[in-house]
Tab-separated table of C-alpha atoms and ligand atoms in Angstrom:
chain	number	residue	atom	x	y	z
A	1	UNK	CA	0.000	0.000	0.000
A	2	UNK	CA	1.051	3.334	-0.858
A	3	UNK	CA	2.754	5.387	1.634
A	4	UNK	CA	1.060	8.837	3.072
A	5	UNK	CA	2.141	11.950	0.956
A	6	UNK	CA	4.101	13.339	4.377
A	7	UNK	CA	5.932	10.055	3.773
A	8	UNK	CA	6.418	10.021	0.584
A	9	UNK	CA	8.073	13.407	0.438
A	10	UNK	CA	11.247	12.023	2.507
A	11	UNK	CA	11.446	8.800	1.563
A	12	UNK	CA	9.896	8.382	-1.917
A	13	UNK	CA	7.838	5.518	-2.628
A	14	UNK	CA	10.899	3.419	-1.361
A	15	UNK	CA	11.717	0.956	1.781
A	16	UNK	CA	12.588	4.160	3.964
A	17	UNK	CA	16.200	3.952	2.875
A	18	UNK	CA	18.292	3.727	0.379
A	19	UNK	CA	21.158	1.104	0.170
A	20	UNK	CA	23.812	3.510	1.004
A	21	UNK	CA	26.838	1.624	1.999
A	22	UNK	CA	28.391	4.211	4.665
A	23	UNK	CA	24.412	4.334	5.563
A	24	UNK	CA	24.442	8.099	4.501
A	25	UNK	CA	20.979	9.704	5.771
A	26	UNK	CA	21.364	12.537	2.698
A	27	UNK	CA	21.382	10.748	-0.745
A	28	UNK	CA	24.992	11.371	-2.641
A	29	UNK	CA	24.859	13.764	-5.502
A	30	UNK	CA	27.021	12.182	-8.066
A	31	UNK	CA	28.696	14.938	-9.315
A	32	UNK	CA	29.822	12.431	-12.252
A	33	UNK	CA	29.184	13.321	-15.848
A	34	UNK	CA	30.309	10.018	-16.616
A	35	UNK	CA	30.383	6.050	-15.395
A	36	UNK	CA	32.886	3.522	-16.117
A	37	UNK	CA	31.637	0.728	-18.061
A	38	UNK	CA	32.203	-2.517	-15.976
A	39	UNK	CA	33.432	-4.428	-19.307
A	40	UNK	CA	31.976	-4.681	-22.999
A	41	UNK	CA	28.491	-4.160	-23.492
A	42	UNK	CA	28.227	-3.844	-19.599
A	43	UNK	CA	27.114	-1.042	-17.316
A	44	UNK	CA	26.457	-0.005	-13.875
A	45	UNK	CA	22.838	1.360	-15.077
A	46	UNK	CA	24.515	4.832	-15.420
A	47	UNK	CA	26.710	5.422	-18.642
A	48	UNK	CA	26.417	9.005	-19.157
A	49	UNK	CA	24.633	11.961	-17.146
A	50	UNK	CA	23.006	13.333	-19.589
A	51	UNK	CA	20.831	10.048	-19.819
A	52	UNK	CA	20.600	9.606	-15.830
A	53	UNK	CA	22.541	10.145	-12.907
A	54	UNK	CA	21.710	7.951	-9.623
A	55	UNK	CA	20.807	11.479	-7.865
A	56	UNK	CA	18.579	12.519	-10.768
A	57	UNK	CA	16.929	9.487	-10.673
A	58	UNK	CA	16.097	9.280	-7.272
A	59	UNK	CA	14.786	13.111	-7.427
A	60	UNK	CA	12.744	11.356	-10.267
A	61	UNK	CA	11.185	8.462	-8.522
A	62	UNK	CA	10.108	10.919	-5.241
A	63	UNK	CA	8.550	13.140	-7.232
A	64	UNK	CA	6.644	10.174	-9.347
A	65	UNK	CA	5.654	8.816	-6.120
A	66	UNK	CA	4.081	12.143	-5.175
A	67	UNK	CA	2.374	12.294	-8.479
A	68	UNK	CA	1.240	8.719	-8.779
A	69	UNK	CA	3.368	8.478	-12.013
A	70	UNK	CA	4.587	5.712	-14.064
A	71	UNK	CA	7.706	7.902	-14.357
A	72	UNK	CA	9.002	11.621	-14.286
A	73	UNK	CA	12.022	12.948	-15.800
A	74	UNK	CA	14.076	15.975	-14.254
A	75	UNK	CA	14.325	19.128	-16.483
A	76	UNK	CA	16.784	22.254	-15.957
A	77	UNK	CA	13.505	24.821	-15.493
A	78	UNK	CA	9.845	24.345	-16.006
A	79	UNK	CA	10.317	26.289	-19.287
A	80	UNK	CA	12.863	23.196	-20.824
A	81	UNK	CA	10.096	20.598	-19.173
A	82	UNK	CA	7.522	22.596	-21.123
A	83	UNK	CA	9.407	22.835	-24.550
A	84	UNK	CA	10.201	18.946	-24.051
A	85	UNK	CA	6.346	18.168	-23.946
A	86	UNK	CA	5.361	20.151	-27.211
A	87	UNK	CA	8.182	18.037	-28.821
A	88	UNK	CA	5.820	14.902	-28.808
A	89	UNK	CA	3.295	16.927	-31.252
A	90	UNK	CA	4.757	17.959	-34.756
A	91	UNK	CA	3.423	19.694	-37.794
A	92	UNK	CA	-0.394	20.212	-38.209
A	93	UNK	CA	-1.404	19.220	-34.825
A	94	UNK	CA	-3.744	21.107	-32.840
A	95	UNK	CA	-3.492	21.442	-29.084
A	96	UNK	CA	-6.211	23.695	-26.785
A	97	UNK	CA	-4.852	25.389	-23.898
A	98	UNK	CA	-6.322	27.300	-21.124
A	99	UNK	CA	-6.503	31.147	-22.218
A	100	UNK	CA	-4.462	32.255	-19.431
A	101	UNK	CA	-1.487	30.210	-18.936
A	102	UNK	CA	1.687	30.767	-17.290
A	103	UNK	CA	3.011	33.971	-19.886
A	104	UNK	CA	6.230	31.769	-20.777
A	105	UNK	CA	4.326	29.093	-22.291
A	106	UNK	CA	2.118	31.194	-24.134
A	107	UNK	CA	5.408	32.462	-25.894
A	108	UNK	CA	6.697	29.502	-26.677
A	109	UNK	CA	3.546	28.521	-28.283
A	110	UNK	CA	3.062	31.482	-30.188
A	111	UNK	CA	7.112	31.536	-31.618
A	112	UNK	CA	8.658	28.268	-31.534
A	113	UNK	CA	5.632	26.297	-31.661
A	114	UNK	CA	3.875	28.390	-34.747
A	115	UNK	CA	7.719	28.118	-36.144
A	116	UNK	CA	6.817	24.401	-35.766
A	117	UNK	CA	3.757	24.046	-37.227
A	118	UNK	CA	1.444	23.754	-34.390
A	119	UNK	CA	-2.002	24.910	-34.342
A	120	UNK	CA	-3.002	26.395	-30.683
A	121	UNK	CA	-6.154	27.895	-29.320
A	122	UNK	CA	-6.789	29.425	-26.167
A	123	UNK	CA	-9.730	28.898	-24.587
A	124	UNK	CA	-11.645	29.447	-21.811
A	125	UNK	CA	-11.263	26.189	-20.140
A	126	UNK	CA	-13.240	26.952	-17.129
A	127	UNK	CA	-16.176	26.496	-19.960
A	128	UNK	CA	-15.882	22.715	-21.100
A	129	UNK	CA	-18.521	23.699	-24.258
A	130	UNK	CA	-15.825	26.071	-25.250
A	131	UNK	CA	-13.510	23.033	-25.315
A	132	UNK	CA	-15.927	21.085	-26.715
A	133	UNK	CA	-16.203	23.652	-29.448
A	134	UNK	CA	-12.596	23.797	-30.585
A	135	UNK	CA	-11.422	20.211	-30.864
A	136	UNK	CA	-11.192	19.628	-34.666
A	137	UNK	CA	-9.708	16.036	-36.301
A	138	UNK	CA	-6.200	17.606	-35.860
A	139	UNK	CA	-6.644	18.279	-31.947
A	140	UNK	CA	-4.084	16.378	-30.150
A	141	UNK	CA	-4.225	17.401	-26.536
A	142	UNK	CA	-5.769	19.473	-24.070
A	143	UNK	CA	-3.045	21.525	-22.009
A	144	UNK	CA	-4.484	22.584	-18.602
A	145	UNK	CA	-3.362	25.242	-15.964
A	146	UNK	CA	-5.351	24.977	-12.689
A	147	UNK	CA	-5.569	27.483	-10.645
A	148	UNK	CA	-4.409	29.456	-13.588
A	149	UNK	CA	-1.677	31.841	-13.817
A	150	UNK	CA	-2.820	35.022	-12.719
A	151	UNK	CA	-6.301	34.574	-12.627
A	152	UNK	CA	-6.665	31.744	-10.433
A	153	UNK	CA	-9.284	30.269	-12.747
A	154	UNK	CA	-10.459	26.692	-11.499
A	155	UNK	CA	-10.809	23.982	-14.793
A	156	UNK	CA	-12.940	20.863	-14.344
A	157	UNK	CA	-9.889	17.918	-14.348
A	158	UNK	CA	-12.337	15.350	-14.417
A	159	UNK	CA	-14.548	16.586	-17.209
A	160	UNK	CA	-11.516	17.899	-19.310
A	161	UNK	CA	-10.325	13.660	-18.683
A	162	UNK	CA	-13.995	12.546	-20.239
A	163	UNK	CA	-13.519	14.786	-23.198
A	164	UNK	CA	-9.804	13.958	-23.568
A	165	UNK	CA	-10.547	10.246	-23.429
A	166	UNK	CA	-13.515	10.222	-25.829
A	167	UNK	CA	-11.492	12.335	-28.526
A	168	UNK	CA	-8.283	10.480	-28.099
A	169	UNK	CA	-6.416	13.390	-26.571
A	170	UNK	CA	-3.731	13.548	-24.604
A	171	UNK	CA	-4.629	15.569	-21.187
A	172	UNK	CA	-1.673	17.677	-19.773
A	173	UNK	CA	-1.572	19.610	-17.008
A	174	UNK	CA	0.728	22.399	-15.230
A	175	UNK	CA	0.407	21.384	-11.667
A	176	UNK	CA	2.954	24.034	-10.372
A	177	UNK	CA	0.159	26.415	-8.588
A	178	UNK	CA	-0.637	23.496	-5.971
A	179	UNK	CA	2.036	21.305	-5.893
A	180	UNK	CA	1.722	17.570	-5.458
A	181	UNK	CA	1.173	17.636	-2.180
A	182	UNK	CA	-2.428	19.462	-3.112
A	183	UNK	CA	-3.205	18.158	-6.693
A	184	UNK	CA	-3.004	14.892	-8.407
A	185	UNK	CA	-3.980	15.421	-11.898
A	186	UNK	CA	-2.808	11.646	-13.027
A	187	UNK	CA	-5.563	10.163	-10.457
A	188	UNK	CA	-7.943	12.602	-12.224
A	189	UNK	CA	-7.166	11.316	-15.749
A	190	UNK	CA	-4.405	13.372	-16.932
A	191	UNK	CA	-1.313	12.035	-18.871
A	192	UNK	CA	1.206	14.124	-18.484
A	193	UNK	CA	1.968	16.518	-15.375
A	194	UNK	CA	4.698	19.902	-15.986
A	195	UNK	CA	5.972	21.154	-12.601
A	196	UNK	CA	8.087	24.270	-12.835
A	197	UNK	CA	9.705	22.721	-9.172
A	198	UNK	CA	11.278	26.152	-9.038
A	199	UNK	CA	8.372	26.954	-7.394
A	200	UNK	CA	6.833	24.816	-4.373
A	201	UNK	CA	8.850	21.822	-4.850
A	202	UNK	CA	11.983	23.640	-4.699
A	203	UNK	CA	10.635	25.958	-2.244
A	204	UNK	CA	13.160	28.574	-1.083
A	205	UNK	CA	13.538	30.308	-3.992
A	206	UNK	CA	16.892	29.355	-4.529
A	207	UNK	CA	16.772	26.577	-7.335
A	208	UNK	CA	15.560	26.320	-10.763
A	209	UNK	CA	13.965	22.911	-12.254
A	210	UNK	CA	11.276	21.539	-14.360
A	211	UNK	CA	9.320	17.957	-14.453
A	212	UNK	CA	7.127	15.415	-16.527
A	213	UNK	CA	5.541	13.008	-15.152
A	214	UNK	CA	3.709	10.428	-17.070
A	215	UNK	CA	1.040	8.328	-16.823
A	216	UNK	CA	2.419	5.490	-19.001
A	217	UNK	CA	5.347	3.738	-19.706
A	218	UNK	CA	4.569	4.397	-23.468
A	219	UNK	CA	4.464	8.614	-22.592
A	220	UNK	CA	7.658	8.381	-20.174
A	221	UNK	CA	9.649	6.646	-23.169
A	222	UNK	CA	8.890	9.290	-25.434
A	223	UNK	CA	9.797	11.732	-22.632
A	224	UNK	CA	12.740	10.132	-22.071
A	225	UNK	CA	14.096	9.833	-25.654
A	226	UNK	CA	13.197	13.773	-25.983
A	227	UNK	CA	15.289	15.163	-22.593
A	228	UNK	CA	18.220	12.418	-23.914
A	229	UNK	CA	17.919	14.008	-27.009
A	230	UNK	CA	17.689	17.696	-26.557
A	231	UNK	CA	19.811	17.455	-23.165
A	232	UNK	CA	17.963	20.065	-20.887
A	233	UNK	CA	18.187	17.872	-17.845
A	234	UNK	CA	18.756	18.892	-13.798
A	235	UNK	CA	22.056	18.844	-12.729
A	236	UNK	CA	23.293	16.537	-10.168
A	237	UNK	CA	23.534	19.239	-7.499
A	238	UNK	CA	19.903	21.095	-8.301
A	239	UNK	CA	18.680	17.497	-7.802
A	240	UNK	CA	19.794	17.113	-4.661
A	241	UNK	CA	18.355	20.905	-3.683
A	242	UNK	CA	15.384	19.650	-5.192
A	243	UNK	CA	15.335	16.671	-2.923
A	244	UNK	CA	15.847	18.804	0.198
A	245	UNK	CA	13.238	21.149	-0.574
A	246	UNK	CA	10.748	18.248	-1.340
A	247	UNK	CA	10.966	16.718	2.234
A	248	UNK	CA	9.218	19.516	3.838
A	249	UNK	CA	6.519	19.938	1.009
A	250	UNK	CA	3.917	19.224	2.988
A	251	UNK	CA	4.527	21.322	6.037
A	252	UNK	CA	5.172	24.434	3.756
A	253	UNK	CA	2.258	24.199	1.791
A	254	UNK	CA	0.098	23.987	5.023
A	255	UNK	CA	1.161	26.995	6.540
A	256	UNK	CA	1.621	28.895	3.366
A	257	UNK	CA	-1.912	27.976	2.451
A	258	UNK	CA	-2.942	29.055	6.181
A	259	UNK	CA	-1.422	31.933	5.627
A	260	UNK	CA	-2.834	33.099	2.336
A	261	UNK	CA	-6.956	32.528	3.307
A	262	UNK	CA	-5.955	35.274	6.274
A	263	UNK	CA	-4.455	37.255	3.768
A	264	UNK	CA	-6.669	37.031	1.205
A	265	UNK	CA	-9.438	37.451	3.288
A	266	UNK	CA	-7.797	40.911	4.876
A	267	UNK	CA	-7.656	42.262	1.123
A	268	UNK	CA	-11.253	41.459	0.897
A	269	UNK	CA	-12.101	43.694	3.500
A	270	UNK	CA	-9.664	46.542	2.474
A	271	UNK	CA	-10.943	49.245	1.136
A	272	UNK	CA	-8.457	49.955	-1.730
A	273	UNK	CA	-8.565	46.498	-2.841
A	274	UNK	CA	-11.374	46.101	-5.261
A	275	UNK	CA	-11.134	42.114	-6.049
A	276	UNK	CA	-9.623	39.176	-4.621
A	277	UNK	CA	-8.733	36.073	-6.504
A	278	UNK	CA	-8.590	33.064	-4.739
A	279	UNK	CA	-10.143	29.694	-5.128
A	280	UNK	CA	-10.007	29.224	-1.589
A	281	UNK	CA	-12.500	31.545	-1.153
A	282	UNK	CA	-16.213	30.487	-1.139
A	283	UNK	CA	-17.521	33.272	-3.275
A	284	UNK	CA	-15.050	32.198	-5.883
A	285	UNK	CA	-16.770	30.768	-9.070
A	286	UNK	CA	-14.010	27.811	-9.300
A	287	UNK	CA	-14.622	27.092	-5.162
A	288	UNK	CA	-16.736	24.094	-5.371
A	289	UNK	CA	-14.983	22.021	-8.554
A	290	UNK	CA	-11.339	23.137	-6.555
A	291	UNK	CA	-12.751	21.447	-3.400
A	292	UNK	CA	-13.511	18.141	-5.677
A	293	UNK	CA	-10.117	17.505	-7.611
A	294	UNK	CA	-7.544	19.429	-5.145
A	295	UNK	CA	-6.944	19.184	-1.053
A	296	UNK	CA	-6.542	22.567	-0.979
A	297	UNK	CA	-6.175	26.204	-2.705
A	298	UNK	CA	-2.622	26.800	-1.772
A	299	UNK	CA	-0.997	29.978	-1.715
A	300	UNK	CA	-0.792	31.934	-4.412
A	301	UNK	CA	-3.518	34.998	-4.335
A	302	UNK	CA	-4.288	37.851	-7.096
A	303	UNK	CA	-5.786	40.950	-6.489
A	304	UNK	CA	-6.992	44.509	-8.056
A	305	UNK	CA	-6.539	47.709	-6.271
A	306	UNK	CA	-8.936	50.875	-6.951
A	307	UNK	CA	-6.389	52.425	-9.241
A	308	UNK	CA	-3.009	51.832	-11.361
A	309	UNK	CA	-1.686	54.361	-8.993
A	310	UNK	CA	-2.373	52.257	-6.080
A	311	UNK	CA	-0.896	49.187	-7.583
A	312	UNK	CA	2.227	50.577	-8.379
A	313	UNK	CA	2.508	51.979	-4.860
A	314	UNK	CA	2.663	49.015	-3.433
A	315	UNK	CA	4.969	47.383	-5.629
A	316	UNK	CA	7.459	50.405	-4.212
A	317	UNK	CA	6.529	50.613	-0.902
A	318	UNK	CA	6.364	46.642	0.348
A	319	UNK	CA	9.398	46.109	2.623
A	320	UNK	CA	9.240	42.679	3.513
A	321	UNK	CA	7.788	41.169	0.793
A	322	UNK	CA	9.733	41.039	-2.332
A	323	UNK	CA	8.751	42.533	-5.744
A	324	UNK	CA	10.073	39.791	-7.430
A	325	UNK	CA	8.916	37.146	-10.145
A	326	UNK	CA	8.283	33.888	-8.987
A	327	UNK	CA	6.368	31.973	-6.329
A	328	UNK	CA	6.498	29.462	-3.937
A	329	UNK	CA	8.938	29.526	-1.643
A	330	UNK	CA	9.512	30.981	1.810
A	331	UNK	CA	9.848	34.568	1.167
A	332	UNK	CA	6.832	36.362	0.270
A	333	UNK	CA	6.606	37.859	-3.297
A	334	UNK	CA	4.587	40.113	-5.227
A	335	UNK	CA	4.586	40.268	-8.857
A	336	UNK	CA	3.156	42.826	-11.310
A	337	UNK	CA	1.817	40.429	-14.329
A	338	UNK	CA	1.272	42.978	-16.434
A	339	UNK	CA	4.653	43.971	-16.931
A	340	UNK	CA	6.583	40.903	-15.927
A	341	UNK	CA	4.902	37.609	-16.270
A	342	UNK	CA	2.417	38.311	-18.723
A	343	UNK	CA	4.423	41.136	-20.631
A	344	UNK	CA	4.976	39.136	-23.653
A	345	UNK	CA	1.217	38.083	-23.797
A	346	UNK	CA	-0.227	40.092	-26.448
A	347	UNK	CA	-2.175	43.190	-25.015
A	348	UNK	CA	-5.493	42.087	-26.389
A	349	UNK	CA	-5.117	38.691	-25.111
A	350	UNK	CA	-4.006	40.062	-21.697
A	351	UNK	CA	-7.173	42.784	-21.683
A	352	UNK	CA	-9.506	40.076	-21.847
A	353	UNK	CA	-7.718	37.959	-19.399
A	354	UNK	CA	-7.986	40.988	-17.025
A	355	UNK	CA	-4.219	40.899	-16.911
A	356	UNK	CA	-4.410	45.134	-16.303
A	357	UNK	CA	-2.232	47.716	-14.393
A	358	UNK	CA	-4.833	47.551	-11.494
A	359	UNK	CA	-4.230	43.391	-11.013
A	360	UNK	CA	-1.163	42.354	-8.502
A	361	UNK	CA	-0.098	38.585	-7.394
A	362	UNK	CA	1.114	37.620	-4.531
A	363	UNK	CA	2.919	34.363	-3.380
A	364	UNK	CA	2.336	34.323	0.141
A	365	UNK	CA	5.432	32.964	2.341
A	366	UNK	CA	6.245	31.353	5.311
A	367	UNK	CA	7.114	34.633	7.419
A	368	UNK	CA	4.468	35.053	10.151
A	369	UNK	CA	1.132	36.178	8.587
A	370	UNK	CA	0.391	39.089	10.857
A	371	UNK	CA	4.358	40.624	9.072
A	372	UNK	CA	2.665	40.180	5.860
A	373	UNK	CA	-0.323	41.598	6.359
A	374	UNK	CA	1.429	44.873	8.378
A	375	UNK	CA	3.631	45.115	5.539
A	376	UNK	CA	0.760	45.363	2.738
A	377	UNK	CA	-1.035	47.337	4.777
A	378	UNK	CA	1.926	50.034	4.999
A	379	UNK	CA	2.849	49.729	1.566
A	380	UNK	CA	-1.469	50.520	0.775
A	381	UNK	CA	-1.523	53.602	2.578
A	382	UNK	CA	-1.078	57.066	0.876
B	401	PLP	C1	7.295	29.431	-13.404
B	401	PLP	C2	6.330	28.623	-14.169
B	401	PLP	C3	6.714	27.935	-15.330
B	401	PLP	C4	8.122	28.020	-15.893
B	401	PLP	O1	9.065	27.501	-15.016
B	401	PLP	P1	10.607	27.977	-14.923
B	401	PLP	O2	11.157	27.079	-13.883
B	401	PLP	O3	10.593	29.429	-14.532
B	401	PLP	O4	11.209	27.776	-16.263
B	401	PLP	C5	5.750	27.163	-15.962
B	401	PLP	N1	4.489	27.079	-15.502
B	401	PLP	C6	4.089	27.760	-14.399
B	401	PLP	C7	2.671	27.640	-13.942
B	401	PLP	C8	4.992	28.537	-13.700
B	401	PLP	O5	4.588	29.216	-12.619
């Protein structure tokens, strides 16, 4: 029987410990980029880093076992995790995406991936007859943020895992806004999971990676020939960060996610704020379907203020808190999407979103809540 997530987190899906023969506690990094070969046509298992690493791979199999994946490879950022997926799809296919996805994928879609041939639309997945709408005898997959990225927009998993099955589609989804420890979109039906792990997995803001996990053996191989391929794997050493961070998951994202409903329930009740954006929130449209596929809303929260001038004031005056891309980790940060995020998102695209110079995000932290809250409510005053 499968181990509790808590567990999971330190010790993988594995007998508690690892054959280490000085009985290390921390596993190595192998700071190898090569193995002896133990005679001709023999190996250890490892041959080259590039294709695995014994760190890499057990970064891999703890964050399968948090997934429930058949397998996961280890990218250098979400961004090379993200590139690697649209690498299965080629010329002519047609993949539907949520309409506001993390800003960096949207680019790559509309450069590299037009520069390859692929057909994208972006939808309003929250909507499943907009889906429905779209898919065409050239759609390939579905590609899901949820939350979404900034508009914490809540997408029904288990109805966009009907539709996917029915039309032979392959379901992806970015699972970086909740983390494992809150989502587990390849229970729900989903194929492939992206994790930028700079974020929650990682942690402390302090390490960049990226991960797919797959559902199948047949998925991971393809995976697996693509990262070997194109080479933008993790590092020995950011594995091992990454495996540090990922034992105290679950005690970060409780607290952080503690932390944000106080929050985001003291910008409801300021009077400069205008809107709060949190599916944690019971007055949020995506509340109820959130509650259903996800333990929890974790910790990232948007928000409007009155006026542009108010936004920006805060983005000068917050002390504490970081202005800062990113999310995540233990610091709190707050990020103007507008101009950093979601800059590259074409303006159109970003009005409609509501991506404006009135909407802030913020990642709340670890830091005691009542120092966050003083320090927004400092940085709102005139
Ligand atoms: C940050 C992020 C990415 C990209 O990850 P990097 O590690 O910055 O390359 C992709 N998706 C989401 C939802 C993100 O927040």
């Amino acid at each position: 029987m499968r181990k509790p997530i808590e567990t999971r987190c330190i010790h993988g899906n594995s007998d508690f410990s690892f054959q280490d023969a000085n009985k290390a506690v921390s596993f190595p990094i192998y700071q190898t980029a090569t193995f002896g070969h133990i005679g001709v046509g023999q190996s250890t298992g490892y041959d080259y880093t590039r294709v695995q690493n014994p760190t890499r791979e057990r970064l891999e199999e703890t964050v399968s076992a948090l997934e429930g994946a058949c397998d996961t490879v280890a990218f250098s950022t979400g961004m090379a995790a993200v590139s690697a997926c649209f690498e299965l799809f080629g010329a002519g296919d047609h993949i539907i995406c949520s309409a506001d996805l993390y800003g960096g994928a949207t680019r790559l879609l509309q450069t590299i991936g037009q520069k390859n041939g692929l057909a994208v639309d972006f939808v309003d997945t929250t909507d499943i007859a907009q889906i429905l709408a779209r898919i065409n005898p050239h759609t390939k997959a579905l590609y899901i943020e949820t939350p979404s990225n900034p508009m914490m927009n809540v997408t029904d998993l288990h109805a966009c895992a009907k539709i996917a099955k029915e039309n032979a589609l392959l379901l992806i989804v970015d699972n970086t806004f909740l983390s494992p420890y809150l989502q587990n979109p390849i229970e729900l039906g989903a194929d492939i999971v992206i994790h930028s792990g700079t974020k929650f997995l990682s942690g402390h803001n302090d390490t960049l990676s990226g991960f797919l996990s797959c559902a199948s053996q047949e998925l991971a191989e393809q995976v697996r020939m693509i990262a070997k391929t194109t080479g933008g794997i993790l590092a020995p050493f950011d594995c091992w960060l990454m495996l540090r961070g990922i034992k105290t998951l679950s005690i970060r994202m409780e607290r952080q996610q503690e932390n944000a409903l106080q929050v985001a329930r003291w910008l409801e009740a300021h009077p400069k704020i205008s809107k709060v954006y949190y599916a944690g929130l019971p007055e949020h449209p995506g509340y109820e379907i959130n509650r259903k596929q996800a333990r929890g809303a974790g910790s990232m929260i948007s928000f409007r203020t009155d006026s542009v001038e108010t936004a920006r004031r805060v983005l000068e005056k917050v002390k504490m808190i970081t202005f800062a891309e990113s999310l995540g980790g233990t610091e709190s940060l707050i990020t103007y999407p507008v101009l950093q995020t979601h800059n590259d998102v074409p303006e159109a695209m970003r009005a409609r979103l509501g991506i404006t110079e009135t909407l802030l995000r913020l990642s709340v932290g670890l830091e005691h809540v009542d120092d966050i809250i003083a320090d927004l409510a400092q940085a709102l005053e005139e």
